Amino acid sequence: MTAVVACHGDRVPGLRRDQDLTRFNTLGLPARAAWFAQAYTQEQLSVLLAWASERGLPVLPIGEGSNLVLHSRYPGLVVRIRLRGRRVQAAPPAGDSVLVTAAAGENWDDFVRWTLVQGYSGLENLSLIPGCVGGAPVQNVGAYGMEIARVLHQLTALDLQGTELRLQAEDCQFAYRDSLFKRLAGASPVITRVTFRLSRRFVPCLDYAPLRAAVENNYAAPDSVSAHQVRALVCDLRRNRLPDPAHLANAGSFFGNPVVTAQEHACLVRDHPGIVAFPVAGQRWKLAAAWLVEACGFKGVRESSGAGVYHRHALVLVNHGGANGESILSLAARIQKAVHQRFGVQLQIEPRVS
Ligand code: NAP
């Protein structure tokens, strides 16, 4: 049912009651929203946020729904962010840097490809990550040794009353797959556009072994690889290991990689010599969650509910058809329990659960 809602003298067309969300989340979970609208401009978004705020309704902003686990019903307003636009700053900063802004509703990978076509590098390792620009800062998306905190210059957001805020990178409290926006979930400002500091001079980031190996295997002179070539290899690596949500419903990595102390790591290595881990700041170690899940025998499981674990990557929970939020979360809980019993490590769910 479509309604037109009056608020602050503006009219908000397209506000719907009791909207089915199945096609708005890449896990394909059946769920409904008490209220739903799509915001194509910042003004529309501002009016919608004020409308929900006046009624005391919670707000769930979504982009492409690629990092979302939905329960059966959301009691407030779900707003799909459709803001579009890309812009290169006219007065560039000194040196090789360039500031490029994208609206929150731009598809992330289309934007990455566009920056490379313009001749600006910095996002190539983050190619093919599902979702849109506005979702990327929320969990500080990262891949192959790169994360957006390293190139994010500033962003614009609306608070829950619809007032514009401007945040610099240091205001966003970025950490490993984490940010202020993730920690404030439910009360977080809604990101409307993001500005990145990219470079006209390409310096490859090949710290991760699979990417470095792909470069060395494909190019005789790895040091002179181009940003476009790195993008192509990252896309190949991802396509080989991760399911395309268009063909098999999923929300990407389902668990974060746990970080443990040096002492805990030493005990784990003693008891489980094959464990995969990487040193991180503060004399701590990041454990490869996929290895822990696979070691507990979950890789490739497929339940009668339709919930499963992807056969090529144990970190990706999938919906083969028929799964709902409860069956996905129940499988996740069994994985967490098994990993905890065997390794004493608590896995945290990465997507937003609403
Ligand atoms: P992989 O190469 O099999 O590596 C497994 C894990 O080990 C990754 O999670 C990665 O941690 C870590 N790792 C590998 N080499 C490392 C190094 N040199 N230094 C520190 N940590 C290292 O990974 P994969 O599962 O195929 O994924 C490839 C990349 O895509 C990873 O960076 C992964 O995080 C990323 N990815 C991100 C998302 C997302 O943002 N939601 C979704 C899917 C995959 P990190 O996760 O810290 O990189």
mmCIF file of C-alpha atoms and ligand atoms in Angstrom:
data_model
loop_
_atom_site.group_PDB
_atom_site.id
_atom_site.type_symbol
_atom_site.label_atom_id
_atom_site.label_comp_id
_atom_site.label_asym_id
_atom_site.label_seq_id
_atom_site.Cartn_x
_atom_site.Cartn_y
_atom_site.Cartn_z
ATOM 1 C CA MET A 1 0.000 0.000 0.000
ATOM 2 C CA THR A 2 1.443 3.396 -0.999
ATOM 3 C CA ALA A 3 0.854 6.500 1.061
ATOM 4 C CA VAL A 4 1.809 10.166 0.816
ATOM 5 C CA VAL A 5 2.940 11.573 4.132
ATOM 6 C CA ALA A 6 3.022 15.250 5.074
ATOM 7 C CA CYS A 7 5.931 16.388 7.238
ATOM 8 C CA HIS A 8 7.442 19.848 7.859
ATOM 9 C CA GLY A 9 5.266 21.132 5.046
ATOM 10 C CA ASP A 10 6.922 18.685 2.589
ATOM 11 C CA ARG A 11 5.170 15.713 1.099
ATOM 12 C CA VAL A 12 6.938 12.374 1.080
ATOM 13 C CA PRO A 13 5.713 10.282 -1.801
ATOM 14 C CA GLY A 14 6.518 6.609 -1.963
ATOM 15 C CA LEU A 15 6.339 5.836 1.740
ATOM 16 C CA ARG A 16 4.948 2.323 2.053
ATOM 17 C CA ARG A 17 3.539 0.304 4.912
ATOM 18 C CA ASP A 18 4.323 -3.377 5.473
ATOM 19 C CA GLN A 19 6.895 -3.743 2.671
ATOM 20 C CA ASP A 20 8.364 -7.143 1.743
ATOM 21 C CA LEU A 21 12.195 -6.886 1.973
ATOM 22 C CA THR A 22 13.171 -10.185 0.345
ATOM 23 C CA ARG A 23 14.589 -8.533 -2.792
ATOM 24 C CA PHE A 24 16.326 -5.811 -0.769
ATOM 25 C CA ASN A 25 18.821 -8.108 1.018
ATOM 26 C CA THR A 26 21.417 -10.228 -0.772
ATOM 27 C CA LEU A 27 20.829 -13.176 1.596
ATOM 28 C CA GLY A 28 17.299 -13.256 0.161
ATOM 29 C CA LEU A 29 15.738 -13.519 3.625
ATOM 30 C CA PRO A 30 11.986 -13.030 3.849
ATOM 31 C CA ALA A 31 11.232 -10.109 6.150
ATOM 32 C CA ARG A 32 8.892 -7.145 6.259
ATOM 33 C CA ALA A 33 9.291 -3.515 7.254
ATOM 34 C CA ALA A 34 6.538 -1.639 9.092
ATOM 35 C CA TRP A 35 7.510 1.380 6.933
ATOM 36 C CA PHE A 36 9.681 1.595 3.811
ATOM 37 C CA ALA A 37 10.845 4.352 1.458
ATOM 38 C CA GLN A 38 13.568 5.025 -1.098
ATOM 39 C CA ALA A 39 15.529 8.298 -0.858
ATOM 40 C CA TYR A 40 16.825 9.642 -4.185
ATOM 41 C CA THR A 41 17.959 13.010 -2.811
ATOM 42 C CA GLN A 42 19.432 14.244 0.442
ATOM 43 C CA GLU A 43 16.320 16.408 0.931
ATOM 44 C CA GLN A 44 14.027 13.360 0.691
ATOM 45 C CA LEU A 45 16.234 11.504 3.162
ATOM 46 C CA SER A 46 16.194 14.427 5.572
ATOM 47 C CA VAL A 47 12.390 14.603 5.496
ATOM 48 C CA LEU A 48 12.082 10.840 6.031
ATOM 49 C CA LEU A 49 14.448 10.891 9.017
ATOM 50 C CA ALA A 50 12.564 13.770 10.597
ATOM 51 C CA TRP A 51 9.259 11.964 9.972
ATOM 52 C CA ALA A 52 10.524 8.828 11.759
ATOM 53 C CA SER A 53 12.109 10.844 14.557
ATOM 54 C CA GLU A 54 8.832 12.673 15.291
ATOM 55 C CA ARG A 55 7.087 9.312 15.636
ATOM 56 C CA GLY A 56 9.834 7.685 17.697
ATOM 57 C CA LEU A 57 10.397 5.026 15.027
ATOM 58 C CA PRO A 58 13.756 3.273 14.646
ATOM 59 C CA VAL A 59 15.411 3.716 11.225
ATOM 60 C CA LEU A 60 17.323 1.116 9.257
ATOM 61 C CA PRO A 61 19.209 2.645 6.315
ATOM 62 C CA ILE A 62 20.046 0.107 3.616
ATOM 63 C CA GLY A 63 21.983 0.333 0.395
ATOM 64 C CA GLU A 64 22.100 -2.897 -1.565
ATOM 65 C CA GLY A 65 21.393 -4.974 1.566
ATOM 66 C CA SER A 66 24.653 -6.869 1.089
ATOM 67 C CA ASN A 67 25.709 -6.928 4.733
ATOM 68 C CA LEU A 68 22.414 -7.573 6.430
ATOM 69 C CA VAL A 69 20.684 -10.415 8.293
ATOM 70 C CA LEU A 70 16.998 -9.643 8.690
ATOM 71 C CA HIS A 71 14.634 -11.056 11.278
ATOM 72 C CA SER A 72 11.054 -11.520 10.215
ATOM 73 C CA ARG A 73 9.827 -7.953 10.857
ATOM 74 C CA TYR A 74 11.493 -4.543 11.237
ATOM 75 C CA PRO A 75 9.273 -2.373 13.456
ATOM 76 C CA GLY A 76 10.373 1.041 12.133
ATOM 77 C CA LEU A 77 11.315 2.738 8.862
ATOM 78 C CA VAL A 78 13.644 1.043 6.370
ATOM 79 C CA VAL A 79 15.142 3.650 4.018
ATOM 80 C CA ARG A 80 16.856 2.503 0.852
ATOM 81 C CA ILE A 81 19.554 5.040 -0.028
ATOM 82 C CA ARG A 82 19.480 5.765 -3.771
ATOM 83 C CA LEU A 83 21.553 8.984 -3.870
ATOM 84 C CA ARG A 84 23.690 9.060 -7.020
ATOM 85 C CA GLY A 85 26.585 11.136 -8.356
ATOM 86 C CA ARG A 86 30.400 11.226 -8.628
ATOM 87 C CA ARG A 87 32.645 14.246 -8.724
ATOM 88 C CA VAL A 88 36.356 15.042 -8.902
ATOM 89 C CA GLN A 89 37.284 18.083 -6.820
ATOM 90 C CA ALA A 90 38.064 21.018 -9.124
ATOM 91 C CA ALA A 91 40.962 22.428 -7.070
ATOM 92 C CA PRO A 92 43.126 19.368 -6.407
ATOM 93 C CA PRO A 93 45.415 19.162 -3.391
ATOM 94 C CA ALA A 94 49.130 19.456 -4.061
ATOM 95 C CA GLY A 95 51.186 16.559 -5.395
ATOM 96 C CA ASP A 96 49.722 13.431 -6.931
ATOM 97 C CA SER A 97 46.600 13.383 -4.749
ATOM 98 C CA VAL A 98 43.105 13.895 -6.041
ATOM 99 C CA LEU A 99 39.859 14.161 -4.069
ATOM 100 C CA VAL A 100 36.956 12.185 -5.504
ATOM 101 C CA THR A 101 33.437 12.238 -4.047
ATOM 102 C CA ALA A 102 30.678 9.672 -4.567
ATOM 103 C CA ALA A 103 27.097 9.696 -3.337
ATOM 104 C CA ALA A 104 26.166 6.962 -0.869
ATOM 105 C CA GLY A 105 23.888 5.091 -3.274
ATOM 106 C CA GLU A 106 26.531 4.552 -5.962
ATOM 107 C CA ASN A 107 27.376 0.885 -6.492
ATOM 108 C CA TRP A 108 30.784 0.339 -4.877
ATOM 109 C CA ASP A 109 32.397 -1.665 -7.648
ATOM 110 C CA ASP A 110 31.105 0.614 -10.428
ATOM 111 C CA PHE A 111 32.684 3.491 -8.530
ATOM 112 C CA VAL A 112 36.013 1.657 -8.113
ATOM 113 C CA ARG A 113 36.123 0.876 -11.844
ATOM 114 C CA TRP A 114 35.249 4.502 -12.706
ATOM 115 C CA THR A 115 38.075 5.895 -10.522
ATOM 116 C CA LEU A 116 40.548 3.663 -12.325
ATOM 117 C CA VAL A 117 39.248 4.726 -15.751
ATOM 118 C CA GLN A 118 39.779 8.363 -14.659
ATOM 119 C CA GLY A 119 43.409 7.430 -13.893
ATOM 120 C CA TYR A 120 43.106 7.494 -10.083
ATOM 121 C CA SER A 121 44.385 4.570 -8.044
ATOM 122 C CA GLY A 122 43.937 3.549 -4.431
ATOM 123 C CA LEU A 123 40.770 1.441 -4.517
ATOM 124 C CA GLU A 124 41.888 -1.337 -6.901
ATOM 125 C CA ASN A 125 42.421 -3.936 -4.128
ATOM 126 C CA LEU A 126 38.823 -3.295 -3.020
ATOM 127 C CA SER A 127 37.366 -4.290 -6.389
ATOM 128 C CA LEU A 128 34.194 -6.376 -6.575
ATOM 129 C CA ILE A 129 33.198 -5.933 -2.919
ATOM 130 C CA PRO A 130 29.385 -6.033 -2.987
ATOM 131 C CA GLY A 131 27.348 -3.088 -1.757
ATOM 132 C CA CYS A 132 27.350 0.650 -2.227
ATOM 133 C CA VAL A 133 29.568 3.589 -1.345
ATOM 134 C CA GLY A 134 27.602 4.571 1.765
ATOM 135 C CA GLY A 135 27.932 1.113 3.291
ATOM 136 C CA ALA A 136 31.689 0.887 2.798
ATOM 137 C CA PRO A 137 32.758 3.117 5.731
ATOM 138 C CA VAL A 138 30.340 1.412 8.143
ATOM 139 C CA GLN A 139 32.485 -1.675 8.480
ATOM 140 C CA ASN A 140 35.631 -0.078 7.066
ATOM 141 C CA VAL A 141 35.587 -2.586 4.204
ATOM 142 C CA GLY A 142 38.908 -4.175 3.482
ATOM 143 C CA ALA A 143 40.473 -6.737 1.225
ATOM 144 C CA TYR A 144 43.942 -7.830 0.148
ATOM 145 C CA GLY A 145 45.809 -5.604 2.570
ATOM 146 C CA MET A 146 43.812 -2.427 1.879
ATOM 147 C CA GLU A 147 40.946 -0.819 3.821
ATOM 148 C CA ILE A 148 38.985 2.302 3.044
ATOM 149 C CA ALA A 149 40.110 4.076 6.234
ATOM 150 C CA ARG A 150 43.471 4.532 4.468
ATOM 151 C CA VAL A 151 41.996 6.572 1.620
ATOM 152 C CA LEU A 152 38.849 8.124 3.098
ATOM 153 C CA HIS A 153 39.239 11.919 3.353
ATOM 154 C CA GLN A 154 35.846 12.978 4.735
ATOM 155 C CA LEU A 155 32.183 12.107 4.560
ATOM 156 C CA THR A 156 28.813 13.761 4.910
ATOM 157 C CA ALA A 157 25.963 12.233 6.885
ATOM 158 C CA LEU A 158 22.557 13.177 8.271
ATOM 159 C CA ASP A 159 21.789 12.711 11.936
ATOM 160 C CA LEU A 160 18.524 11.043 12.882
ATOM 161 C CA GLN A 161 16.712 14.399 12.924
ATOM 162 C CA GLY A 162 17.833 15.009 9.323
ATOM 163 C CA THR A 163 20.580 17.586 10.046
ATOM 164 C CA GLU A 164 23.760 17.466 7.954
ATOM 165 C CA LEU A 165 27.072 16.531 9.626
ATOM 166 C CA ARG A 166 30.548 16.588 8.097
ATOM 167 C CA LEU A 167 33.052 14.080 9.487
ATOM 168 C CA GLN A 168 36.778 13.824 8.816
ATOM 169 C CA ALA A 169 38.394 10.381 8.658
ATOM 170 C CA GLU A 170 39.689 10.732 12.226
ATOM 171 C CA ASP A 171 36.133 11.386 13.490
ATOM 172 C CA CYS A 172 34.929 8.024 12.147
ATOM 173 C CA GLN A 173 36.886 5.950 14.731
ATOM 174 C CA PHE A 174 37.933 3.430 12.128
ATOM 175 C CA ALA A 175 39.334 0.110 13.310
ATOM 176 C CA TYR A 176 39.632 -3.353 11.809
ATOM 177 C CA ARG A 177 36.239 -3.865 10.011
ATOM 178 C CA ASP A 178 34.748 -1.380 12.437
ATOM 179 C CA SER A 179 33.766 2.280 12.737
ATOM 180 C CA LEU A 180 31.711 4.732 14.730
ATOM 181 C CA PHE A 181 28.756 3.987 12.412
ATOM 182 C CA LYS A 182 28.869 0.260 13.154
ATOM 183 C CA ARG A 183 29.146 0.801 16.903
ATOM 184 C CA LEU A 184 26.204 3.233 16.890
ATOM 185 C CA ALA A 185 23.986 0.873 14.864
ATOM 186 C CA GLY A 186 20.396 1.984 15.334
ATOM 187 C CA ALA A 187 21.424 5.498 16.354
ATOM 188 C CA SER A 188 24.079 6.119 13.717
ATOM 189 C CA PRO A 189 24.104 9.079 11.330
ATOM 190 C CA VAL A 190 23.162 8.068 7.779
ATOM 191 C CA ILE A 191 26.026 8.518 5.315
ATOM 192 C CA THR A 192 25.090 10.541 2.221
ATOM 193 C CA ARG A 193 28.415 11.008 0.387
ATOM 194 C CA VAL A 194 32.054 10.031 0.800
ATOM 195 C CA THR A 195 35.238 11.750 -0.395
ATOM 196 C CA PHE A 196 38.350 9.687 -1.059
ATOM 197 C CA ARG A 197 41.942 10.850 -1.436
ATOM 198 C CA LEU A 198 43.240 8.895 -4.435
ATOM 199 C CA SER A 199 46.450 9.159 -6.422
ATOM 200 C CA ARG A 200 47.492 9.875 -9.997
ATOM 201 C CA ARG A 201 50.639 7.831 -9.365
ATOM 202 C CA PHE A 202 50.064 4.104 -8.872
ATOM 203 C CA VAL A 203 51.943 2.291 -6.110
ATOM 204 C CA PRO A 204 50.771 -1.332 -5.901
ATOM 205 C CA CYS A 205 49.841 -2.819 -2.532
ATOM 206 C CA LEU A 206 50.804 -6.489 -2.886
ATOM 207 C CA ASP A 207 51.318 -7.473 0.756
ATOM 208 C CA TYR A 208 48.827 -10.343 0.617
ATOM 209 C CA ALA A 209 50.336 -13.588 -0.630
ATOM 210 C CA PRO A 210 47.506 -14.665 -2.995
ATOM 211 C CA LEU A 211 47.505 -11.299 -4.767
ATOM 212 C CA ARG A 212 51.287 -11.107 -4.989
ATOM 213 C CA ALA A 213 51.396 -14.676 -6.347
ATOM 214 C CA ALA A 214 48.745 -13.829 -8.945
ATOM 215 C CA VAL A 215 50.768 -10.804 -10.102
ATOM 216 C CA GLU A 216 53.991 -12.824 -10.285
ATOM 217 C CA ASN A 217 52.278 -15.671 -12.152
ATOM 218 C CA ASN A 218 50.621 -13.410 -14.699
ATOM 219 C CA TYR A 219 53.204 -10.734 -15.395
ATOM 220 C CA ALA A 220 56.863 -11.090 -16.273
ATOM 221 C CA ALA A 221 57.651 -7.745 -14.610
ATOM 222 C CA PRO A 222 55.507 -7.664 -11.438
ATOM 223 C CA ASP A 223 56.904 -4.286 -10.370
ATOM 224 C CA SER A 224 55.421 -2.572 -13.423
ATOM 225 C CA VAL A 225 51.907 -3.986 -13.033
ATOM 226 C CA SER A 226 49.147 -1.394 -13.568
ATOM 227 C CA ALA A 227 46.211 -0.575 -11.292
ATOM 228 C CA HIS A 228 43.834 -1.986 -13.943
ATOM 229 C CA GLN A 229 45.796 -5.238 -13.957
ATOM 230 C CA VAL A 230 45.643 -5.475 -10.162
ATOM 231 C CA ARG A 231 41.895 -4.887 -10.328
ATOM 232 C CA ALA A 232 41.500 -7.683 -12.886
ATOM 233 C CA LEU A 233 43.450 -10.109 -10.682
ATOM 234 C CA VAL A 234 41.492 -9.169 -7.547
ATOM 235 C CA CYS A 235 38.255 -9.764 -9.474
ATOM 236 C CA ASP A 236 39.510 -13.191 -10.595
ATOM 237 C CA LEU A 237 40.547 -14.143 -7.055
ATOM 238 C CA ARG A 238 37.209 -13.114 -5.625
ATOM 239 C CA ARG A 239 35.169 -14.822 -8.368
ATOM 240 C CA ASN A 240 37.070 -18.050 -7.748
ATOM 241 C CA ARG A 241 36.432 -18.082 -3.991
ATOM 242 C CA LEU A 242 33.306 -16.083 -3.231
ATOM 243 C CA PRO A 243 29.765 -16.666 -4.484
ATOM 244 C CA ASP A 244 28.059 -13.943 -6.540
ATOM 245 C CA PRO A 245 24.904 -12.992 -4.590
ATOM 246 C CA ALA A 246 23.044 -12.842 -7.919
ATOM 247 C CA HIS A 247 23.528 -16.628 -8.218
ATOM 248 C CA LEU A 248 23.761 -17.806 -4.607
ATOM 249 C CA ALA A 249 22.303 -15.597 -1.879
ATOM 250 C CA ASN A 250 24.912 -14.514 0.707
ATOM 251 C CA ALA A 251 26.169 -11.557 2.735
ATOM 252 C CA GLY A 252 29.934 -11.964 2.210
ATOM 253 C CA SER A 253 32.119 -12.789 5.196
ATOM 254 C CA PHE A 254 29.783 -13.811 7.999
ATOM 255 C CA PHE A 255 32.323 -13.743 10.858
ATOM 256 C CA GLY A 256 35.137 -11.342 11.624
ATOM 257 C CA ASN A 257 38.670 -12.615 12.079
ATOM 258 C CA PRO A 258 39.200 -12.802 15.865
ATOM 259 C CA VAL A 259 42.209 -11.040 17.375
ATOM 260 C CA VAL A 260 43.964 -12.732 20.329
ATOM 261 C CA THR A 261 46.922 -11.981 22.594
ATOM 262 C CA ALA A 262 50.406 -13.339 21.897
ATOM 263 C CA GLN A 263 50.002 -15.754 24.802
ATOM 264 C CA GLU A 264 46.664 -17.074 23.536
ATOM 265 C CA HIS A 265 48.188 -17.413 20.079
ATOM 266 C CA ALA A 266 51.131 -19.411 21.435
ATOM 267 C CA CYS A 267 48.754 -21.832 23.197
ATOM 268 C CA LEU A 268 46.659 -22.225 20.038
ATOM 269 C CA VAL A 269 49.743 -22.947 17.907
ATOM 270 C CA ARG A 270 50.919 -25.533 20.445
ATOM 271 C CA ASP A 271 47.533 -27.316 20.434
ATOM 272 C CA HIS A 272 46.675 -26.782 16.740
ATOM 273 C CA PRO A 273 49.928 -26.503 14.769
ATOM 274 C CA GLY A 274 48.238 -25.750 11.415
ATOM 275 C CA ILE A 275 46.307 -22.724 12.645
ATOM 276 C CA VAL A 276 46.475 -19.692 10.316
ATOM 277 C CA ALA A 277 47.245 -16.371 12.015
ATOM 278 C CA PHE A 278 48.872 -13.020 11.226
ATOM 279 C CA PRO A 279 50.617 -10.599 13.608
ATOM 280 C CA VAL A 280 48.835 -7.266 14.094
ATOM 281 C CA ALA A 281 49.536 -4.114 16.106
ATOM 282 C CA GLY A 282 49.917 -4.336 19.891
ATOM 283 C CA GLN A 283 51.654 -7.733 19.863
ATOM 284 C CA ARG A 284 48.376 -9.423 19.005
ATOM 285 C CA TRP A 285 47.458 -11.993 16.412
ATOM 286 C CA LYS A 286 44.587 -12.109 13.933
ATOM 287 C CA LEU A 287 43.221 -15.623 13.416
ATOM 288 C CA ALA A 288 41.787 -16.619 10.028
ATOM 289 C CA ALA A 289 38.154 -17.306 10.994
ATOM 290 C CA ALA A 290 37.607 -19.336 7.815
ATOM 291 C CA TRP A 291 40.274 -21.807 8.961
ATOM 292 C CA LEU A 292 38.595 -22.215 12.373
ATOM 293 C CA VAL A 293 35.161 -22.828 10.800
ATOM 294 C CA GLU A 294 36.561 -25.292 8.272
ATOM 295 C CA ALA A 295 38.468 -27.152 11.011
ATOM 296 C CA CYS A 296 35.145 -27.672 12.810
ATOM 297 C CA GLY A 297 33.750 -29.384 9.711
ATOM 298 C CA PHE A 298 31.241 -26.765 8.557
ATOM 299 C CA LYS A 299 32.616 -25.958 5.098
ATOM 300 C CA GLY A 300 30.016 -26.943 2.502
ATOM 301 C CA VAL A 301 27.264 -27.991 4.946
ATOM 302 C CA ARG A 302 23.753 -27.612 3.585
ATOM 303 C CA GLU A 303 20.784 -27.785 5.930
ATOM 304 C CA SER A 304 17.200 -28.714 5.148
ATOM 305 C CA SER A 305 16.167 -25.124 5.984
ATOM 306 C CA GLY A 306 18.203 -23.898 2.991
ATOM 307 C CA ALA A 307 20.903 -22.330 5.193
ATOM 308 C CA GLY A 308 24.435 -23.459 4.422
ATOM 309 C CA VAL A 309 28.159 -22.711 4.322
ATOM 310 C CA TYR A 310 29.696 -22.089 0.901
ATOM 311 C CA HIS A 311 31.692 -25.075 -0.343
ATOM 312 C CA ARG A 312 34.668 -22.950 -1.459
ATOM 313 C CA HIS A 313 34.860 -20.585 1.509
ATOM 314 C CA ALA A 314 33.919 -21.463 5.087
ATOM 315 C CA LEU A 315 33.395 -17.817 6.087
ATOM 316 C CA VAL A 316 30.423 -17.320 3.774
ATOM 317 C CA LEU A 317 26.976 -18.412 4.934
ATOM 318 C CA VAL A 318 24.547 -18.887 2.058
ATOM 319 C CA ASN A 319 20.843 -19.282 1.456
ATOM 320 C CA HIS A 320 20.270 -22.116 -1.006
ATOM 321 C CA GLY A 321 16.584 -21.193 -0.984
ATOM 322 C CA GLY A 322 13.980 -21.203 1.757
ATOM 323 C CA ALA A 323 16.191 -20.018 4.629
ATOM 324 C CA ASN A 324 15.013 -17.239 6.920
ATOM 325 C CA GLY A 325 16.799 -15.067 9.475
ATOM 326 C CA GLU A 326 16.272 -17.608 12.238
ATOM 327 C CA SER A 327 17.719 -20.545 10.282
ATOM 328 C CA ILE A 328 20.781 -18.529 9.218
ATOM 329 C CA LEU A 329 21.374 -17.299 12.781
ATOM 330 C CA SER A 330 20.814 -20.776 14.203
ATOM 331 C CA LEU A 331 23.494 -22.203 11.884
ATOM 332 C CA ALA A 332 25.779 -19.296 12.826
ATOM 333 C CA ALA A 333 25.224 -20.019 16.536
ATOM 334 C CA ARG A 334 26.163 -23.690 16.072
ATOM 335 C CA ILE A 335 29.341 -22.658 14.246
ATOM 336 C CA GLN A 336 30.217 -20.188 17.024
ATOM 337 C CA LYS A 337 29.631 -22.850 19.674
ATOM 338 C CA ALA A 338 31.758 -25.449 17.884
ATOM 339 C CA VAL A 339 34.630 -23.002 17.334
ATOM 340 C CA HIS A 340 34.457 -21.884 20.952
ATOM 341 C CA GLN A 341 34.441 -25.460 22.283
ATOM 342 C CA ARG A 342 37.389 -26.512 20.145
ATOM 343 C CA PHE A 343 39.559 -23.370 20.162
ATOM 344 C CA GLY A 344 38.216 -21.246 23.048
ATOM 345 C CA VAL A 345 37.710 -18.397 20.573
ATOM 346 C CA GLN A 346 34.489 -16.407 20.201
ATOM 347 C CA LEU A 347 33.532 -15.562 16.596
ATOM 348 C CA GLN A 348 31.617 -12.319 16.093
ATOM 349 C CA ILE A 349 28.972 -11.944 13.394
ATOM 350 C CA GLU A 350 30.088 -9.325 10.844
ATOM 351 C CA PRO A 351 26.867 -8.285 9.036
ATOM 352 C CA ARG A 352 24.283 -6.135 10.738
ATOM 353 C CA VAL A 353 21.509 -8.200 12.361
ATOM 354 C CA SER A 354 18.187 -6.296 12.396
HETATM 355 P P1 NAP B 1 42.656 -15.373 2.411
HETATM 356 O O1 NAP B 1 43.626 -14.843 1.444
HETATM 357 O O2 NAP B 1 42.224 -16.785 2.363
HETATM 358 O O3 NAP B 1 43.148 -15.030 3.881
HETATM 359 C C1 NAP B 1 42.407 -15.484 5.023
HETATM 360 C C2 NAP B 1 42.453 -14.399 6.063
HETATM 361 O O4 NAP B 1 43.787 -14.189 6.411
HETATM 362 C C3 NAP B 1 41.877 -13.119 5.530
HETATM 363 O O5 NAP B 1 40.693 -12.893 6.206
HETATM 364 C C4 NAP B 1 42.956 -12.090 5.793
HETATM 365 O O6 NAP B 1 42.596 -11.132 6.764
HETATM 366 C C5 NAP B 1 44.081 -12.820 6.445
HETATM 367 N N1 NAP B 1 45.344 -12.532 5.738
HETATM 368 C C6 NAP B 1 45.779 -13.094 4.592
HETATM 369 N N2 NAP B 1 47.008 -12.622 4.285
HETATM 370 C C7 NAP B 1 47.325 -11.725 5.226
HETATM 371 C C8 NAP B 1 48.471 -10.906 5.458
HETATM 372 N N3 NAP B 1 49.537 -10.903 4.646
HETATM 373 N N4 NAP B 1 48.470 -10.087 6.527
HETATM 374 C C9 NAP B 1 47.420 -10.059 7.349
HETATM 375 N N5 NAP B 1 46.316 -10.813 7.198
HETATM 376 C C10 NAP B 1 46.273 -11.662 6.152
HETATM 377 O O7 NAP B 1 41.379 -14.401 2.364
HETATM 378 P P2 NAP B 1 40.002 -14.538 1.583
HETATM 379 O O8 NAP B 1 39.008 -15.022 2.547
HETATM 380 O O9 NAP B 1 40.171 -15.209 0.247
HETATM 381 O O10 NAP B 1 39.707 -13.015 1.322
HETATM 382 C C11 NAP B 1 40.606 -12.212 0.578
HETATM 383 C C12 NAP B 1 40.501 -10.804 1.086
HETATM 384 O O11 NAP B 1 39.190 -10.282 0.862
HETATM 385 C C13 NAP B 1 40.757 -10.693 2.571
HETATM 386 O O12 NAP B 1 41.482 -9.538 2.810
HETATM 387 C C14 NAP B 1 39.353 -10.620 3.138
HETATM 388 O O13 NAP B 1 39.278 -9.959 4.390
HETATM 389 C C15 NAP B 1 38.668 -9.814 2.070
HETATM 390 N N6 NAP B 1 37.223 -9.920 2.140
HETATM 391 C C16 NAP B 1 36.557 -8.878 2.726
HETATM 392 C C17 NAP B 1 35.210 -8.917 2.853
HETATM 393 C C18 NAP B 1 34.508 -7.762 3.517
HETATM 394 O O14 NAP B 1 35.028 -6.667 3.636
HETATM 395 N N7 NAP B 1 33.330 -7.982 4.023
HETATM 396 C C19 NAP B 1 34.500 -10.004 2.339
HETATM 397 C C20 NAP B 1 35.188 -11.057 1.738
HETATM 398 C C21 NAP B 1 36.571 -11.002 1.664
HETATM 399 P P3 NAP B 1 41.817 -9.781 6.448
HETATM 400 O O15 NAP B 1 40.391 -10.127 6.419
HETATM 401 O O16 NAP B 1 42.139 -8.941 7.632
HETATM 402 O O17 NAP B 1 42.319 -9.206 5.178
#
